mmCIF file of C-alpha atoms in Angstrom:
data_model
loop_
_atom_site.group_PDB
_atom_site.id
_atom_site.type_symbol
_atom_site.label_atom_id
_atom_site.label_comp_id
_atom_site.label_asym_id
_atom_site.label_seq_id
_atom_site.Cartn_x
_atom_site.Cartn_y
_atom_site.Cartn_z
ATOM 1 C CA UNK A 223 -65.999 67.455 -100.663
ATOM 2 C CA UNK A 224 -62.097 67.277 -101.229
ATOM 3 C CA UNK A 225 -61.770 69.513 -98.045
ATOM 4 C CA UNK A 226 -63.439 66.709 -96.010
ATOM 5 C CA UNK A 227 -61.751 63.805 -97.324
ATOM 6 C CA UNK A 228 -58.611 65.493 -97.192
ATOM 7 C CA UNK A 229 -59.076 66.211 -93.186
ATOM 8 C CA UNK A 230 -60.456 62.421 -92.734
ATOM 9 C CA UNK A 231 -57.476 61.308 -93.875
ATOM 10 C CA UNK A 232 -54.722 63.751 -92.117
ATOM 11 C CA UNK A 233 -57.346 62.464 -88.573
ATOM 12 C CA UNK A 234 -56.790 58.847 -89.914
ATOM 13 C CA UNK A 235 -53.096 59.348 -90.024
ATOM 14 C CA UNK A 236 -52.437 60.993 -87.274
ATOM 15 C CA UNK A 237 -54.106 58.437 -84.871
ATOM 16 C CA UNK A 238 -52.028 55.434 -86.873
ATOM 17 C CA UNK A 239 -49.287 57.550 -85.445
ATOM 18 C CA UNK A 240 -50.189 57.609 -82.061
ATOM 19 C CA UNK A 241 -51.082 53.759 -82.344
ATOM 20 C CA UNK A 242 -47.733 52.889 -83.350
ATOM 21 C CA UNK A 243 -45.811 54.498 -80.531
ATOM 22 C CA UNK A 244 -47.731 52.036 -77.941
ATOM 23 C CA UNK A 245 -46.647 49.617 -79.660
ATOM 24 C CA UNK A 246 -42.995 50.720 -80.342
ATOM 25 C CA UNK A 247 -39.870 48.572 -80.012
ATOM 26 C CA UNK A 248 -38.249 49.861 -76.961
ATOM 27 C CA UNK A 249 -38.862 47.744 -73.510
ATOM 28 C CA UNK A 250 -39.372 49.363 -69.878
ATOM 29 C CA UNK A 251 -38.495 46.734 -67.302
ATOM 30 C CA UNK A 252 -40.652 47.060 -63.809
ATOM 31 C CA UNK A 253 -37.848 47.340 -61.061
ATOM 32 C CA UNK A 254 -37.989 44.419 -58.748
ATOM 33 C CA UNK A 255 -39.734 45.001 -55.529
ATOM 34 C CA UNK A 256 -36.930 45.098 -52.365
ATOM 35 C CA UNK A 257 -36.477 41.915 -50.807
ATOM 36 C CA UNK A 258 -34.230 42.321 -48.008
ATOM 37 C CA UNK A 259 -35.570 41.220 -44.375
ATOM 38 C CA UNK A 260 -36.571 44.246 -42.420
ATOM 39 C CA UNK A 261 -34.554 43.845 -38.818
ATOM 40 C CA UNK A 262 -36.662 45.202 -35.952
ATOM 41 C CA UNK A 263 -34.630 46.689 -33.300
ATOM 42 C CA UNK A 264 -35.302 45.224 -30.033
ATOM 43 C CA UNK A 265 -35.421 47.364 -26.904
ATOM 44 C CA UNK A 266 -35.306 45.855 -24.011
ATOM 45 C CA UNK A 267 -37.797 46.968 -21.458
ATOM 46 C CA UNK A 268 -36.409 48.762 -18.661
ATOM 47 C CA UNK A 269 -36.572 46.803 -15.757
ATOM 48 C CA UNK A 270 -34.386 44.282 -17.568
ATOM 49 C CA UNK A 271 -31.560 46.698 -17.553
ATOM 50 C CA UNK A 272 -28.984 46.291 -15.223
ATOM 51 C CA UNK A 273 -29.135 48.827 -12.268
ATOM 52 C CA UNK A 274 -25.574 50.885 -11.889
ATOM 53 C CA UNK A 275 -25.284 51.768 -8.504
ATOM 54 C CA UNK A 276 -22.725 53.852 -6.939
ATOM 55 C CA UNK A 277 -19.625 52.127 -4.679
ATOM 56 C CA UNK A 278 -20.363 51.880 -1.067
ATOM 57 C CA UNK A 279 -17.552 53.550 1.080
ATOM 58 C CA UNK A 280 -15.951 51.690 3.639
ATOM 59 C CA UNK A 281 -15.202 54.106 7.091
ATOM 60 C CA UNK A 282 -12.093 53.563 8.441
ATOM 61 C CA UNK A 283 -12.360 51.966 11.710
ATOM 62 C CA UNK A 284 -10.873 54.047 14.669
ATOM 63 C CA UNK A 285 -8.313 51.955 15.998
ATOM 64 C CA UNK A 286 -7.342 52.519 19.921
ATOM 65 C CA UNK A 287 -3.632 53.948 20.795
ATOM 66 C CA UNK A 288 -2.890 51.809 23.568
ATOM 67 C CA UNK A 289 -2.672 48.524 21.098
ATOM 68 C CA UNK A 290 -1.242 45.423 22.860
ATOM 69 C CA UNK A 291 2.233 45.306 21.916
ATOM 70 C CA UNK A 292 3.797 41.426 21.563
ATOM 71 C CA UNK A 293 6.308 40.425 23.899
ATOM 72 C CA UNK A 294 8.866 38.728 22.050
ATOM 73 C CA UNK A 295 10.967 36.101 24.195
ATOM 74 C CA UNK A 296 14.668 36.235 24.281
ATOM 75 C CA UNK A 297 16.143 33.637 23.625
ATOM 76 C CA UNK A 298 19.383 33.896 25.451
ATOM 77 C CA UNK A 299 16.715 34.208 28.530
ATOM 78 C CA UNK A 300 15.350 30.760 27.233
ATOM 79 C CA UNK A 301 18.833 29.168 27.347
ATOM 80 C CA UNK A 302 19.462 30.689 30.827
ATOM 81 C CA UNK A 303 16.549 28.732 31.895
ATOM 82 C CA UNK A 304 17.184 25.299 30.276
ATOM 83 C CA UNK A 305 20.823 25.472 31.635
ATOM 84 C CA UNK A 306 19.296 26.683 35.244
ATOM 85 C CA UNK A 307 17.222 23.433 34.571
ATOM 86 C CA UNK A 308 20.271 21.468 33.425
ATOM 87 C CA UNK A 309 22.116 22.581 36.998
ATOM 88 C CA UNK A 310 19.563 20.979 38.575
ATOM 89 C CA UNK A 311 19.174 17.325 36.818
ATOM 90 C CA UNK A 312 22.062 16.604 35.781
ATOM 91 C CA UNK A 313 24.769 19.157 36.026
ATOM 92 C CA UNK A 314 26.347 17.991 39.185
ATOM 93 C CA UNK A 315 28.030 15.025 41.308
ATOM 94 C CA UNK A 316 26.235 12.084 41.499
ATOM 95 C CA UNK A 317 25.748 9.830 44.633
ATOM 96 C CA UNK A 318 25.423 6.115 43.487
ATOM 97 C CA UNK A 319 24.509 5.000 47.032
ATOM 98 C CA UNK A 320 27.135 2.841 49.545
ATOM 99 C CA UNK A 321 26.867 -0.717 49.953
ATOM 100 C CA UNK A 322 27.948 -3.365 52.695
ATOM 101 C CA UNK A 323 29.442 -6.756 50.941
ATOM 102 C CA UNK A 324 31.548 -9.890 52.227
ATOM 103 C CA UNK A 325 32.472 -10.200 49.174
ATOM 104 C CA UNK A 326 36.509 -10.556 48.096
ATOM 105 C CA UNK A 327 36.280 -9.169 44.402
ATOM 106 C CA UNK A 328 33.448 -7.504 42.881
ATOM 107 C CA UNK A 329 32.812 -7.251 39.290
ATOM 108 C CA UNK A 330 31.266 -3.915 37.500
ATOM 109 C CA UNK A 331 29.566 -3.913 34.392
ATOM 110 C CA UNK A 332 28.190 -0.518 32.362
ATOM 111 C CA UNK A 333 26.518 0.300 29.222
ATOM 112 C CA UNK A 334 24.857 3.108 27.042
ATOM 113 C CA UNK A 335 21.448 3.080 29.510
ATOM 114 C CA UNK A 336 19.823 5.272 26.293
ATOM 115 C CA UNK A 337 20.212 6.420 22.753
ATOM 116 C CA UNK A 338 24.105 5.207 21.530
ATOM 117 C CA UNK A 339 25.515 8.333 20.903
ATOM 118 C CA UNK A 340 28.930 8.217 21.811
ATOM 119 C CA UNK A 341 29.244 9.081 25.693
ATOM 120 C CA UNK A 342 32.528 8.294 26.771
ATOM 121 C CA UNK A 343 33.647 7.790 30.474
ATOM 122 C CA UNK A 344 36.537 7.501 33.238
ATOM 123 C CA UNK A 345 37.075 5.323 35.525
ATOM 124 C CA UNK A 346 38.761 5.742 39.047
ATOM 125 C CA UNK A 347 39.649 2.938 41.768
ATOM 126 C CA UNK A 348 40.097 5.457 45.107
ATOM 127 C CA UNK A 349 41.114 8.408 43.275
ATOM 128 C CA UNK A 350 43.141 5.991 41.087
ATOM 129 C CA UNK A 351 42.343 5.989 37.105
ATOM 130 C CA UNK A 352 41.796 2.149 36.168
ATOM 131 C CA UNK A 353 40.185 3.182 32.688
ATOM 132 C CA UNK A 354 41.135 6.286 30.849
ATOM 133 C CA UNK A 355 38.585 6.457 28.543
ATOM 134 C CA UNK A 356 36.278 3.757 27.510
ATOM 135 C CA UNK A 357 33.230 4.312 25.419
ATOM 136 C CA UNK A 358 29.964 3.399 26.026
ATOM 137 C CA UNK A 359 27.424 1.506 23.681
ATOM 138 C CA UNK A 360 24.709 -0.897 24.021
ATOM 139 C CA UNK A 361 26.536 -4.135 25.154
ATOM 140 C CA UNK A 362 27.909 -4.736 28.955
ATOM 141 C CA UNK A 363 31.478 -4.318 29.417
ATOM 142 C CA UNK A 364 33.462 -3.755 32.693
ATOM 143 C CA UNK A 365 35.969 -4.876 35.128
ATOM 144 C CA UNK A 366 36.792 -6.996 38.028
ATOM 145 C CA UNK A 367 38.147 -5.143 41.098
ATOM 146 C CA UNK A 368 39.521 -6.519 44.409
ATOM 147 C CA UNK A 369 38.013 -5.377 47.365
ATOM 148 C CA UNK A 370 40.016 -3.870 50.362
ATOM 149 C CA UNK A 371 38.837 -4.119 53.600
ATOM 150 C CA UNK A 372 36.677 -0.604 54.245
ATOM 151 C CA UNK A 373 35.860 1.704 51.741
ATOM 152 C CA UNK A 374 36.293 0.569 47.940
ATOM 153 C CA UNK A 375 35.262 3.787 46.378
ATOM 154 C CA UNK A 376 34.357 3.866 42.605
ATOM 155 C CA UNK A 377 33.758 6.982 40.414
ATOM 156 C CA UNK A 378 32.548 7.427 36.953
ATOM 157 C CA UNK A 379 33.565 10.451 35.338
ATOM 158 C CA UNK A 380 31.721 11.791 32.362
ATOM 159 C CA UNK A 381 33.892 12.628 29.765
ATOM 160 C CA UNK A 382 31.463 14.025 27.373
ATOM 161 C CA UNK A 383 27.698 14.286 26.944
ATOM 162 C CA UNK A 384 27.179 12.538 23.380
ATOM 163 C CA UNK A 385 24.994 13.885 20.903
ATOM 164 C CA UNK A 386 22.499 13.483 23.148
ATOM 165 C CA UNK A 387 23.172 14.755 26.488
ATOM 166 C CA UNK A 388 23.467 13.950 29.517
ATOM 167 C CA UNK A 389 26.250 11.249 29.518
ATOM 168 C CA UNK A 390 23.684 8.122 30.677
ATOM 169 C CA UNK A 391 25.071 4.674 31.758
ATOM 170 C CA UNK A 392 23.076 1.509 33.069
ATOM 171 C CA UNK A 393 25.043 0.001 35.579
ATOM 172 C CA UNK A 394 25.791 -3.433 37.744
ATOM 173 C CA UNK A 395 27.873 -4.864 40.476
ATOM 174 C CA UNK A 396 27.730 -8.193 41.727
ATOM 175 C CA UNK A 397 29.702 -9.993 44.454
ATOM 176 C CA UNK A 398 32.111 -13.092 43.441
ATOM 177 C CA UNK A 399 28.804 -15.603 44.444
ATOM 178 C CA UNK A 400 27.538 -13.680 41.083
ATOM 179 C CA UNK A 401 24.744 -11.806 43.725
ATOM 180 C CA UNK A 402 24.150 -8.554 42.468
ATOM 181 C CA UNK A 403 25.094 -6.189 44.862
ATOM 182 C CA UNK A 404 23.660 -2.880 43.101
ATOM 183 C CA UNK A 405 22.339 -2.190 39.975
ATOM 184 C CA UNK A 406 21.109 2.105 39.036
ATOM 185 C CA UNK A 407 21.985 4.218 36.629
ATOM 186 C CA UNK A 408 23.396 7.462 35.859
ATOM 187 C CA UNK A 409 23.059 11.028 34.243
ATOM 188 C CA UNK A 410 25.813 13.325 34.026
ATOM 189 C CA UNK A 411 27.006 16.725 32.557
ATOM 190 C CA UNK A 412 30.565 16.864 31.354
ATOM 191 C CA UNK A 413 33.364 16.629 34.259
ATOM 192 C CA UNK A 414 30.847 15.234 36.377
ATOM 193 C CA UNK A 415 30.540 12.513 38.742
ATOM 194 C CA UNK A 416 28.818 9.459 39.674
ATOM 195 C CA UNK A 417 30.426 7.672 42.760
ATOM 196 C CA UNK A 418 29.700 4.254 44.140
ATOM 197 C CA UNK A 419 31.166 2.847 47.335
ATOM 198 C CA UNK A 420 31.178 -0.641 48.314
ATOM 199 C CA UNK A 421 31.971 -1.482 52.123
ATOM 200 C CA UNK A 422 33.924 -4.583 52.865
ATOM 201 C CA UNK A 423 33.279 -5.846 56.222
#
């Protein structure tokens, strides 16, 4: 009988025991669950991809021997020709015409028949000089000359061309009635001439 009550109790203990340690002091925490966001990789289907292609080669033309070269002018050749040109217009003696008059004096009048640019003449009375130098701008000026029976020859020499060449004058003569008699102009190159001659009868 002790046997038994002996072995109840040791059973009766022993399950206290195991009772207790459920139940014991010391805490397990549950780990928290991961929360980070899960990023997908997106792959891009393939016709959405960017084709590489390889570089197309240029050929190199074939380009003919026989290219046409460029003629390039002289211009010394250019200046031959505008002074050729020069000869022509203006470059020489200059015939003013001849003209009959009754007239006892006659009175000349010149001026700058262009741009003012400083062209400067000479005047000559039959081969005589009357005015050395006299230079022309855009107002009349002249002289009063009196006529010879015959020839009364006049000539305008050009002393320079200006900055604008040829040496130009606008020109008038009138009788002592104040009847114009002849009225031209002139263009000349340097050392040039333009001659007038007035006829008395």
């Amino acid at each position: 009988m002790k046997r038994i009550l002996f072995l109840i109790i040791v059973i009766g203990m022993s399950l206290s025991g195991y009772a207790q340690n459920e139940f014991s002091s010391k805490f397990k925490a549950i780990p928290p669950k991961n929360i980070k966001p899960k990023i997908k990789k997106v792959i891009p289907p393939k016709a959405d991809l960017p084709k590489i292609t390889a570089p197309k080669v240029i050929k190199k033309l074939d380009v003919p021997f026989d290219v046409p070269k460029v003629n390039f002018v002289n211009p010394e050749k250019i200046t031959k020709k505008v002074e050729n040109l020069e000869v022509v217009t203006y470059k020489k003696n200059q015939d003013l015409g001849t003209f009959k008059t009754g007239s006892l004096t006659a009175k000349v009048r010149y001026r700058d028949a262009a741009y003012v640019d400083g062209d400067k003449i000479r005047v000559y009375l039959n081969d005589k000089v009357i005015a050395y130098e006299v230079v022309l701008d855009g107002d009349f000026k002249g002289f009063e000359i009196k006529l010879e029976k015959g020839i009364n020859k006049i000539d305008f020499e050009a002393l320079n061309e200006g900055f604008a060449p040829p040496n130009t004058a606008e020109f008038e003569v009138y009788d002592d009635k104040g009847k114009i008699v002849s009225s031209s102009q002139w263009n000349l190159g340097t050392d040039f001439k333009a001659t007038l001659i007035l006829m008395k009868e």
